[in-house]
Amino acid sequence: MAEIVEYRKEKILPEYEQMKRIELFDDAEIRDIIKRRDALNAKIVRQNKDIRDYLEFIKYERNLIGRIQKLRKDKNIQEKKGNIEYAIALRIKQLYIQATDRFPQNVRIWEEFLKFAKVFKVKDISTILDRMIQLHGDKPEMWLRAVVWEYEQTQNMERVKHFMLGGLQRHPDNNRLYYKFLKIKLMEAEKIKVLTESGLIERNHILEGAKIIYDNSRKKIHNIEYLVNILEIVQEYSFAQDLHSAVLRDMQSDFPLEELMWHTLARRELMGLHMVTDHELEADNQFGGNTDEASTKSKSTPKKRIECCVAVYEQAARILKTEKMWSYYINTMLELNQDTSAQASLKKKVLQMALKGGYEAGFLSESHYIYYIEQIFKAQDTRLDFILEVFDKATKSHGMSVRLWEMWMRFHIQNESEQSLYEVFRQAVRKLGDKSSPLWQLIIQYYQVRPDLPKRVEEIFNEAILQPPSVSAPLKAQYIEYVAITKDINAARHKYDDLVLNTTPCLEIHEKMSFLESIQCIPNVDSWRKCHENAVRFFGEQQVDVWIEYIKFEKTQDTPKNINLIYERALKTLNVDLVNTFEVKHDLLNIV
């Protein structure tokens, strides 16, 4: 090992000489570089090697290259520019080779090697790729990296084909491999710019190969998402019309009852990619148009694109009566309305039509119901019975939507309908259960500003504290505070004692009562201490902070004896795995 280290040191000497000669670094800086490299070298030659040592060495060398490049620029050093950097890059390459030899199963090191090779334009990577695939051929992404490298860095199409076919043989149903293979074929066809007879023959030959790839993939992969992604790739190339048409036909014939298929067709209409004439005829009829020659010529206008898009969605919604289909439709209309600089009135009209259609069909999503209701409120002239009908339908369709129930309650608050508000609240609580906390907060806030109903607040609180912990915990603390504000601290103490004795343990009430005791003009120390004592009694096994807060309290009372006793109790009470955390926090208290 010592001989290896000495050999490496001697091999680097010319680098240091050049660094000094061109005044990149002074003697002290060069000594620092030598010392650092020696330390890093010692790590990678020891018997118990660690991949982190290689990565650390590589990181240092890469940072050194960046430092050298910056110094060259700052000092305007031109002599033999790049020689030192090149030598360092070769060393990094060797470090990566050593790391992959020593830790061949570590995928990350192979990935980092290829990234480095790309940035520094390292050559002779083909053997590295072969070994990577030999070791990690079970991972489709490694085949993809090999394909991308050979295509982008070497343009060796034989190697590209070798890796692509090998990858598909190992992973015959991997869609990403098919995407990349097809994309490469089309890019190769696009490179043939001069369309001579021989050029056309060559391009057609490549396109035939692309069609074979596509046909083979359909035998292995059977889902609409795959075809949609293939379509997006193919439609970038205007010369691939035959393949484009084939994908469209297959989409419609294989997946006529898939929402995404119809959504894709409709979105294509917005792009001006008209396909099926009956969509256009339907759009003409629906929007009061005609099918004469002038209308046909206008099919690429923004107005016509929107109309044809809507016609496809409307046809789809008649065939597929699902929330997903209506969601695609409405989301596209919402997207259109983000830009109203052109065709504003038409965009608004088709959005209203989509929302109304989705509502009447009973397939609005939760978010679309929320938006629809907001638009109804903005209209201001909507009948009350219709608004109530919408809320009723919305909460029946999405009974677990806290937002919809809250909107319904706020509507009754705004319309000063206390009885209706209370009835809706009751329905919501029954439906939402332990998810209803925001609605309890809202109803309490409402009754707190209704002096004509003084008993209702306490009635609600007394019911709230019997709810599941996710609802009752914050409300118990809020109840104590309410009693302190509306009555006095003594009443709050009585309520606190009652809650501690008769309800599920809840840390929030001890924290709240402690706070209320702390803000009294003349605090009752015994009552205040009782809050902390209750907190550690109920939560002392699992909660470090209850002990810390107790100690803080005793510090304010200047009772060192109590502090020591609490510290000892904490050590005995806390779960073993929390003791260290407690001691750290306790030590920090003493520092402060």
CSV table of C-alpha atoms in Angstrom, one decimal, residues 85-447:
chain,number,residue,atom,x,y,z
A,85,GLU,CA,-7.6,20.7,-15.1
A,86,TYR,CA,-7.2,17.9,-17.6
A,87,ALA,CA,-4.9,16.0,-15.3
A,88,ILE,CA,-7.3,16.4,-12.4
A,89,ALA,CA,-10.2,15.2,-14.5
A,90,LEU,CA,-8.3,12.1,-15.4
A,91,ARG,CA,-7.6,11.5,-11.7
A,92,ILE,CA,-11.3,11.9,-10.9
A,93,LYS,CA,-12.1,9.4,-13.7
A,94,GLN,CA,-9.7,6.9,-12.1
A,95,LEU,CA,-11.3,7.5,-8.7
A,96,TYR,CA,-14.7,6.7,-10.2
A,97,ILE,CA,-13.3,3.6,-11.8
A,98,GLN,CA,-11.8,2.5,-8.5
A,99,ALA,CA,-15.0,3.2,-6.7
A,100,THR,CA,-17.2,1.2,-9.2
A,101,ASP,CA,-14.7,-1.7,-8.9
A,102,ARG,CA,-14.8,-1.6,-5.1
A,103,PHE,CA,-18.5,-0.9,-4.8
A,104,PRO,CA,-20.1,-2.2,-8.0
A,105,GLN,CA,-23.6,-2.6,-6.5
A,106,ASN,CA,-23.9,1.0,-5.5
A,107,VAL,CA,-26.1,2.6,-8.2
A,108,ARG,CA,-25.4,6.2,-7.1
A,109,ILE,CA,-21.7,5.9,-7.9
A,110,TRP,CA,-22.4,4.8,-11.5
A,111,GLU,CA,-24.9,7.7,-11.9
A,112,GLU,CA,-22.4,10.2,-10.6
A,113,PHE,CA,-19.7,8.8,-12.9
A,114,LEU,CA,-21.8,9.4,-16.0
A,115,LYS,CA,-22.8,13.0,-14.9
A,116,PHE,CA,-19.1,13.8,-14.4
A,117,ALA,CA,-18.1,12.2,-17.7
A,118,LYS,CA,-20.7,14.4,-19.5
A,119,VAL,CA,-19.7,17.6,-17.8
A,120,PHE,CA,-15.9,17.1,-18.4
A,121,LYS,CA,-16.4,15.4,-21.8
A,122,VAL,CA,-14.6,12.2,-20.7
A,123,LYS,CA,-13.9,9.7,-23.5
A,124,ASP,CA,-13.7,5.9,-23.5
A,125,ILE,CA,-16.9,5.4,-21.4
A,126,SER,CA,-18.2,2.6,-23.5
A,127,THR,CA,-16.5,-0.1,-21.5
A,128,ILE,CA,-17.9,1.5,-18.3
A,129,LEU,CA,-21.4,1.4,-19.7
A,130,ASP,CA,-21.0,-2.3,-20.6
A,131,ARG,CA,-19.9,-3.1,-17.1
A,132,MET,CA,-22.7,-1.0,-15.6
A,133,ILE,CA,-25.3,-2.9,-17.6
A,134,GLN,CA,-23.8,-6.2,-16.8
A,135,LEU,CA,-24.2,-5.4,-13.1
A,136,HIS,CA,-27.4,-3.4,-13.2
A,137,GLY,CA,-29.3,-4.7,-16.2
A,138,ASP,CA,-32.3,-5.4,-13.9
A,139,LYS,CA,-32.9,-1.7,-13.6
A,140,PRO,CA,-34.6,-0.1,-16.7
A,141,GLU,CA,-33.2,3.4,-15.8
A,142,MET,CA,-29.6,2.1,-16.3
A,143,TRP,CA,-30.4,0.9,-19.8
A,144,LEU,CA,-31.9,4.4,-20.5
A,145,ARG,CA,-28.7,6.1,-19.2
A,146,ALA,CA,-26.6,3.9,-21.5
A,147,VAL,CA,-28.9,4.7,-24.5
A,148,VAL,CA,-28.9,8.5,-23.8
A,149,TRP,CA,-25.1,8.5,-23.3
A,150,GLU,CA,-24.4,6.7,-26.6
A,151,TYR,CA,-26.9,8.9,-28.5
A,152,GLU,CA,-26.0,12.3,-27.1
A,153,GLN,CA,-22.3,11.9,-26.5
A,154,THR,CA,-21.0,9.5,-29.2
A,155,GLN,CA,-23.8,9.3,-31.8
A,156,ASN,CA,-22.9,5.6,-32.1
A,157,MET,CA,-26.3,4.4,-33.4
A,158,GLU,CA,-25.2,0.8,-33.4
A,159,ARG,CA,-24.5,1.0,-29.7
A,160,VAL,CA,-27.8,2.9,-29.2
A,161,LYS,CA,-29.6,0.1,-30.9
A,162,HIS,CA,-27.7,-2.5,-28.9
A,163,PHE,CA,-28.7,-1.0,-25.6
A,164,MET,CA,-32.2,-0.2,-26.6
A,165,LEU,CA,-33.0,-3.7,-27.8
A,166,GLY,CA,-31.2,-5.2,-24.8
A,167,GLY,CA,-33.2,-3.1,-22.5
A,168,LEU,CA,-36.5,-4.0,-24.1
A,169,GLN,CA,-35.5,-7.7,-24.1
A,170,ARG,CA,-34.9,-7.5,-20.3
A,171,HIS,CA,-37.9,-5.1,-19.7
A,172,PRO,CA,-40.4,-5.8,-22.4
A,173,ASP,CA,-43.2,-3.8,-20.8
A,174,ASN,CA,-41.3,-0.7,-19.7
A,175,ASN,CA,-42.9,2.3,-21.3
A,176,ARG,CA,-40.0,4.7,-20.8
A,177,LEU,CA,-37.7,2.5,-22.9
A,178,TYR,CA,-40.3,2.6,-25.7
A,179,TYR,CA,-40.7,6.4,-25.4
A,180,LYS,CA,-37.0,6.9,-25.7
A,181,PHE,CA,-36.5,4.4,-28.6
A,182,LEU,CA,-39.4,6.0,-30.6
A,183,LYS,CA,-38.1,9.5,-29.8
A,184,ILE,CA,-34.6,8.7,-31.1
A,185,LYS,CA,-36.0,7.2,-34.3
A,186,LEU,CA,-38.0,10.3,-35.0
A,187,MET,CA,-35.1,12.6,-34.2
A,188,GLU,CA,-33.0,10.6,-36.6
A,189,ALA,CA,-35.7,10.9,-39.3
A,190,GLU,CA,-35.8,14.7,-38.6
A,191,LYS,CA,-32.1,15.0,-39.3
A,192,ILE,CA,-32.7,14.1,-43.0
A,193,LYS,CA,-33.2,17.7,-44.2
A,194,VAL,CA,-32.5,17.4,-47.9
A,195,LEU,CA,-35.5,15.4,-49.2
A,196,THR,CA,-34.0,14.0,-52.3
A,197,GLU,CA,-35.3,10.7,-53.5
A,198,SER,CA,-32.7,8.8,-51.5
A,199,GLY,CA,-33.4,11.0,-48.5
A,200,LEU,CA,-37.1,10.3,-48.7
A,201,ILE,CA,-36.4,6.6,-48.9
A,202,GLU,CA,-34.1,6.8,-45.9
A,203,ARG,CA,-36.6,8.8,-43.9
A,204,ASN,CA,-39.4,6.4,-44.8
A,205,HIS,CA,-37.2,3.5,-43.8
A,206,ILE,CA,-36.7,5.1,-40.3
A,207,LEU,CA,-40.4,5.8,-40.0
A,208,GLU,CA,-41.2,2.2,-40.8
A,209,GLY,CA,-38.8,1.2,-38.0
A,210,ALA,CA,-40.6,3.6,-35.6
A,211,LYS,CA,-44.0,2.1,-36.6
A,212,ILE,CA,-42.6,-1.4,-35.8
A,213,ILE,CA,-41.4,-0.2,-32.4
A,214,TYR,CA,-44.9,1.3,-31.7
A,215,ASP,CA,-46.7,-1.8,-32.9
A,216,ASN,CA,-44.6,-4.0,-30.7
A,217,SER,CA,-45.1,-1.8,-27.7
A,218,ARG,CA,-48.9,-2.1,-28.0
A,219,LYS,CA,-48.6,-5.9,-27.6
A,220,LYS,CA,-46.9,-5.3,-24.3
A,221,ILE,CA,-48.5,-2.2,-22.8
A,222,HIS,CA,-52.2,-1.8,-22.6
A,223,ASN,CA,-53.3,1.6,-21.1
A,224,ILE,CA,-54.5,4.9,-22.3
A,225,GLU,CA,-51.8,6.9,-20.5
A,226,TYR,CA,-49.1,5.2,-22.6
A,227,LEU,CA,-50.8,6.0,-25.9
A,228,VAL,CA,-51.4,9.7,-24.8
A,229,ASN,CA,-47.7,10.0,-24.1
A,230,ILE,CA,-46.8,8.4,-27.4
A,231,LEU,CA,-49.1,10.8,-29.2
A,232,GLU,CA,-47.4,13.8,-27.5
A,233,ILE,CA,-44.0,12.5,-28.8
A,234,VAL,CA,-45.2,11.8,-32.3
A,235,GLN,CA,-47.2,15.1,-32.9
A,236,GLU,CA,-43.9,17.1,-32.5
A,237,TYR,CA,-42.9,15.7,-36.0
A,238,SER,CA,-45.0,16.9,-38.9
A,239,PHE,CA,-43.5,14.3,-41.2
A,240,ALA,CA,-44.8,11.4,-39.1
A,241,GLN,CA,-48.5,11.9,-40.0
A,242,ASP,CA,-49.1,8.2,-40.7
A,243,LEU,CA,-47.8,7.2,-37.3
A,244,HIS,CA,-49.7,10.1,-35.7
A,245,SER,CA,-53.0,8.9,-37.3
A,246,ALA,CA,-52.4,5.3,-36.3
A,247,VAL,CA,-51.9,6.3,-32.6
A,248,LEU,CA,-55.1,8.4,-32.7
A,249,ARG,CA,-57.1,5.5,-34.3
A,250,ASP,CA,-55.8,3.1,-31.7
A,251,MET,CA,-56.6,5.4,-28.9
A,252,GLN,CA,-60.2,5.7,-30.0
A,253,SER,CA,-60.7,2.1,-30.9
A,254,ASP,CA,-59.0,0.6,-27.9
A,255,PHE,CA,-60.2,3.0,-25.2
A,256,PRO,CA,-63.5,4.5,-26.2
A,257,LEU,CA,-64.7,4.5,-22.5
A,258,GLU,CA,-61.6,6.1,-21.0
A,259,GLU,CA,-62.0,9.7,-19.8
A,260,LEU,CA,-58.4,10.5,-20.7
A,261,MET,CA,-58.9,9.6,-24.3
A,262,TRP,CA,-61.7,12.1,-24.7
A,263,HIS,CA,-59.8,14.7,-22.7
A,264,THR,CA,-56.9,14.3,-25.1
A,265,LEU,CA,-59.1,14.7,-28.1
A,266,ALA,CA,-60.7,17.8,-26.7
A,267,ARG,CA,-57.3,19.4,-25.8
A,268,ARG,CA,-56.2,18.7,-29.3
A,269,GLU,CA,-59.1,20.7,-30.6
A,270,LEU,CA,-57.8,23.7,-28.6
A,271,MET,CA,-54.5,23.3,-30.4
A,272,GLY,CA,-56.3,23.4,-33.8
A,273,LEU,CA,-55.7,19.7,-34.4
A,274,HIS,CA,-59.2,19.0,-35.7
A,275,MET,CA,-59.8,15.4,-36.4
A,276,VAL,CA,-63.4,14.2,-36.4
A,277,THR,CA,-65.8,16.2,-38.5
A,278,ASP,CA,-69.0,15.3,-36.5
A,279,HIS,CA,-67.4,17.2,-33.6
A,280,GLU,CA,-67.2,20.2,-35.8
A,281,LEU,CA,-70.7,19.9,-37.1
A,282,GLU,CA,-72.0,19.5,-33.5
A,283,ALA,CA,-70.2,22.6,-32.5
A,284,ASP,CA,-71.6,24.6,-35.4
A,285,ASN,CA,-75.2,23.5,-34.4
A,286,GLN,CA,-74.6,24.1,-30.7
A,287,PHE,CA,-73.3,27.6,-31.0
A,288,GLY,CA,-75.7,28.7,-33.7
A,289,GLY,CA,-73.2,28.4,-36.6
A,290,ASN,CA,-73.6,26.9,-40.0
A,291,THR,CA,-71.7,24.4,-42.1
A,292,ASP,CA,-71.2,26.5,-45.2
A,293,GLU,CA,-67.8,27.1,-46.8
A,294,ALA,CA,-67.0,30.2,-44.7
A,295,SER,CA,-67.6,28.3,-41.5
A,296,THR,CA,-65.3,25.5,-42.7
A,297,LYS,CA,-62.5,28.0,-43.4
A,298,SER,CA,-62.7,29.4,-39.9
A,299,LYS,CA,-62.0,26.2,-38.1
A,300,SER,CA,-58.5,27.3,-37.1
A,301,THR,CA,-59.7,30.5,-35.5
A,302,PRO,CA,-59.5,30.7,-31.6
A,303,LYS,CA,-63.3,30.9,-31.5
A,304,LYS,CA,-63.7,27.8,-33.5
A,305,ARG,CA,-61.1,25.9,-31.5
A,306,ILE,CA,-62.9,26.6,-28.3
A,307,GLU,CA,-66.3,25.6,-29.8
A,308,CYS,CA,-64.9,22.3,-31.1
A,309,CYS,CA,-63.2,21.6,-27.9
A,310,VAL,CA,-66.4,22.1,-26.0
A,311,ALA,CA,-68.3,19.9,-28.5
A,312,VAL,CA,-65.9,17.0,-27.8
A,313,TYR,CA,-66.3,17.4,-24.0
A,314,GLU,CA,-70.1,17.5,-24.4
A,315,GLN,CA,-70.1,14.4,-26.4
A,316,ALA,CA,-67.8,12.7,-23.9
A,317,ALA,CA,-70.0,13.7,-21.0
A,318,ARG,CA,-73.0,12.1,-22.6
A,319,ILE,CA,-71.1,8.8,-23.1
A,320,LEU,CA,-69.1,8.8,-19.8
A,321,LYS,CA,-71.3,9.9,-16.9
A,322,THR,CA,-68.5,10.2,-14.4
A,323,GLU,CA,-67.0,12.9,-12.1
A,324,LYS,CA,-63.6,12.4,-13.7
A,325,MET,CA,-64.9,13.3,-17.2
A,326,TRP,CA,-66.7,16.4,-15.9
A,327,SER,CA,-63.6,17.4,-14.0
A,328,TYR,CA,-61.5,17.2,-17.1
A,329,TYR,CA,-64.1,19.3,-18.9
A,330,ILE,CA,-64.4,22.0,-16.2
A,331,ASN,CA,-60.7,22.2,-15.5
A,332,THR,CA,-60.0,22.9,-19.1
A,333,MET,CA,-62.6,25.7,-19.1
A,334,LEU,CA,-61.2,27.2,-15.9
A,335,GLU,CA,-57.7,27.1,-17.6
A,336,LEU,CA,-59.1,28.9,-20.6
A,337,ASN,CA,-60.5,31.7,-18.4
A,338,GLN,CA,-57.2,32.4,-16.9
A,339,ASP,CA,-56.5,34.5,-20.0
A,340,THR,CA,-59.4,36.6,-21.0
A,341,SER,CA,-57.6,39.0,-23.3
A,342,ALA,CA,-59.3,37.4,-26.2
A,343,GLN,CA,-62.7,35.7,-26.6
A,344,ALA,CA,-63.6,36.6,-23.0
A,345,SER,CA,-67.3,36.4,-23.4
A,346,LEU,CA,-67.1,33.0,-25.1
A,347,LYS,CA,-64.8,31.6,-22.5
A,348,LYS,CA,-67.0,32.8,-19.7
A,349,LYS,CA,-70.0,31.3,-21.4
A,350,VAL,CA,-68.5,27.8,-21.9
A,351,LEU,CA,-67.2,27.8,-18.3
A,352,GLN,CA,-70.8,28.5,-17.0
A,353,MET,CA,-72.1,25.8,-19.4
A,354,ALA,CA,-69.6,23.2,-18.1
A,355,LEU,CA,-70.3,24.0,-14.4
A,356,LYS,CA,-74.1,24.0,-15.0
A,357,GLY,CA,-73.9,20.7,-16.9
A,358,GLY,CA,-71.7,19.1,-14.3
A,359,TYR,CA,-74.1,20.2,-11.5
A,360,GLU,CA,-77.2,19.0,-13.3
A,361,ALA,CA,-75.5,15.7,-14.1
A,362,GLY,CA,-74.5,15.3,-10.4
A,363,PHE,CA,-70.8,15.0,-11.1
A,364,LEU,CA,-69.2,18.1,-9.7
A,365,SER,CA,-66.0,17.5,-7.7
A,366,GLU,CA,-65.6,19.1,-4.3
A,367,SER,CA,-63.4,21.9,-5.6
A,368,HIS,CA,-65.8,22.5,-8.5
A,369,TYR,CA,-68.8,22.7,-6.1
A,370,ILE,CA,-66.8,25.3,-4.1
A,371,TYR,CA,-66.1,27.3,-7.2
A,372,TYR,CA,-69.7,27.0,-8.5
A,373,ILE,CA,-71.1,28.2,-5.2
A,374,GLU,CA,-68.6,31.2,-5.1
A,375,GLN,CA,-69.8,32.1,-8.6
A,376,ILE,CA,-73.4,31.9,-7.5
A,377,PHE,CA,-72.7,34.3,-4.6
A,378,LYS,CA,-71.0,36.7,-7.0
A,379,ALA,CA,-74.1,36.7,-9.2
A,380,GLN,CA,-76.2,38.1,-6.3
A,381,ASP,CA,-79.5,37.6,-8.1
A,382,THR,CA,-79.7,33.8,-7.6
A,383,ARG,CA,-82.9,32.5,-5.9
A,384,LEU,CA,-82.5,31.5,-2.3
A,385,ASP,CA,-84.1,28.1,-2.9
A,386,PHE,CA,-81.7,27.3,-5.6
A,387,ILE,CA,-78.7,28.2,-3.4
A,388,LEU,CA,-80.0,25.9,-0.7
A,389,GLU,CA,-80.6,23.2,-3.3
A,390,VAL,CA,-77.0,23.5,-4.4
A,391,PHE,CA,-75.6,23.3,-0.8
A,392,ASP,CA,-77.8,20.3,-0.1
A,393,LYS,CA,-76.7,18.5,-3.2
A,394,ALA,CA,-73.0,19.4,-2.7
A,395,THR,CA,-72.9,18.1,0.9
A,396,LYS,CA,-74.7,14.9,-0.1
A,397,SER,CA,-72.2,14.3,-2.8
A,398,HIS,CA,-69.2,15.3,-0.7
A,399,GLY,CA,-70.3,14.8,2.9
A,400,MET,CA,-66.8,14.8,4.3
A,401,SER,CA,-65.9,18.2,2.9
A,402,VAL,CA,-65.4,20.5,5.8
A,403,ARG,CA,-65.1,23.4,3.4
A,404,LEU,CA,-68.6,22.9,1.9
A,405,TRP,CA,-70.3,22.6,5.3
A,406,GLU,CA,-68.5,25.7,6.5
A,407,MET,CA,-69.6,27.6,3.4
A,408,TRP,CA,-73.2,26.5,4.1
A,409,MET,CA,-73.0,27.7,7.7
A,410,ARG,CA,-71.4,31.0,6.8
A,411,PHE,CA,-74.2,31.5,4.2
A,412,HIS,CA,-76.8,31.2,7.0
A,413,ILE,CA,-74.7,33.5,9.3
A,414,GLN,CA,-74.7,36.1,6.6
A,415,ASN,CA,-78.4,35.8,6.1
A,416,GLU,CA,-79.0,35.9,9.9
A,417,SER,CA,-80.8,32.6,10.0
A,418,GLU,CA,-79.9,31.1,13.4
A,419,GLN,CA,-82.2,28.2,13.3
A,420,SER,CA,-81.1,27.1,9.8
A,421,LEU,CA,-77.4,27.6,10.9
A,422,TYR,CA,-77.9,25.3,13.9
A,423,GLU,CA,-79.6,22.6,11.8
A,424,VAL,CA,-76.8,22.6,9.2
A,425,PHE,CA,-74.2,22.5,12.0
A,426,ARG,CA,-75.9,19.4,13.5
A,427,GLN,CA,-76.0,17.7,10.1
A,428,ALA,CA,-72.3,18.5,9.6
A,429,VAL,CA,-71.2,17.2,13.0
A,430,ARG,CA,-73.0,13.9,12.5
A,431,LYS,CA,-71.4,13.5,9.1
A,432,LEU,CA,-67.9,14.7,9.8
A,433,GLY,CA,-67.4,13.3,13.3
A,434,ASP,CA,-63.8,13.9,14.5
A,435,LYS,CA,-63.1,16.1,11.4
A,436,SER,CA,-65.6,18.7,12.5
A,437,SER,CA,-63.4,20.9,14.7
A,438,PRO,CA,-63.5,24.0,12.4
A,439,LEU,CA,-67.3,23.9,12.5
A,440,TRP,CA,-67.4,23.8,16.3
A,441,GLN,CA,-65.1,26.8,16.3
A,442,LEU,CA,-67.3,28.6,13.8
A,443,ILE,CA,-70.6,28.0,15.7
A,444,ILE,CA,-69.0,29.1,19.0
A,445,GLN,CA,-67.7,32.3,17.5
A,446,TYR,CA,-71.2,32.9,16.1
A,447,TYR,CA,-73.0,32.5,19.5
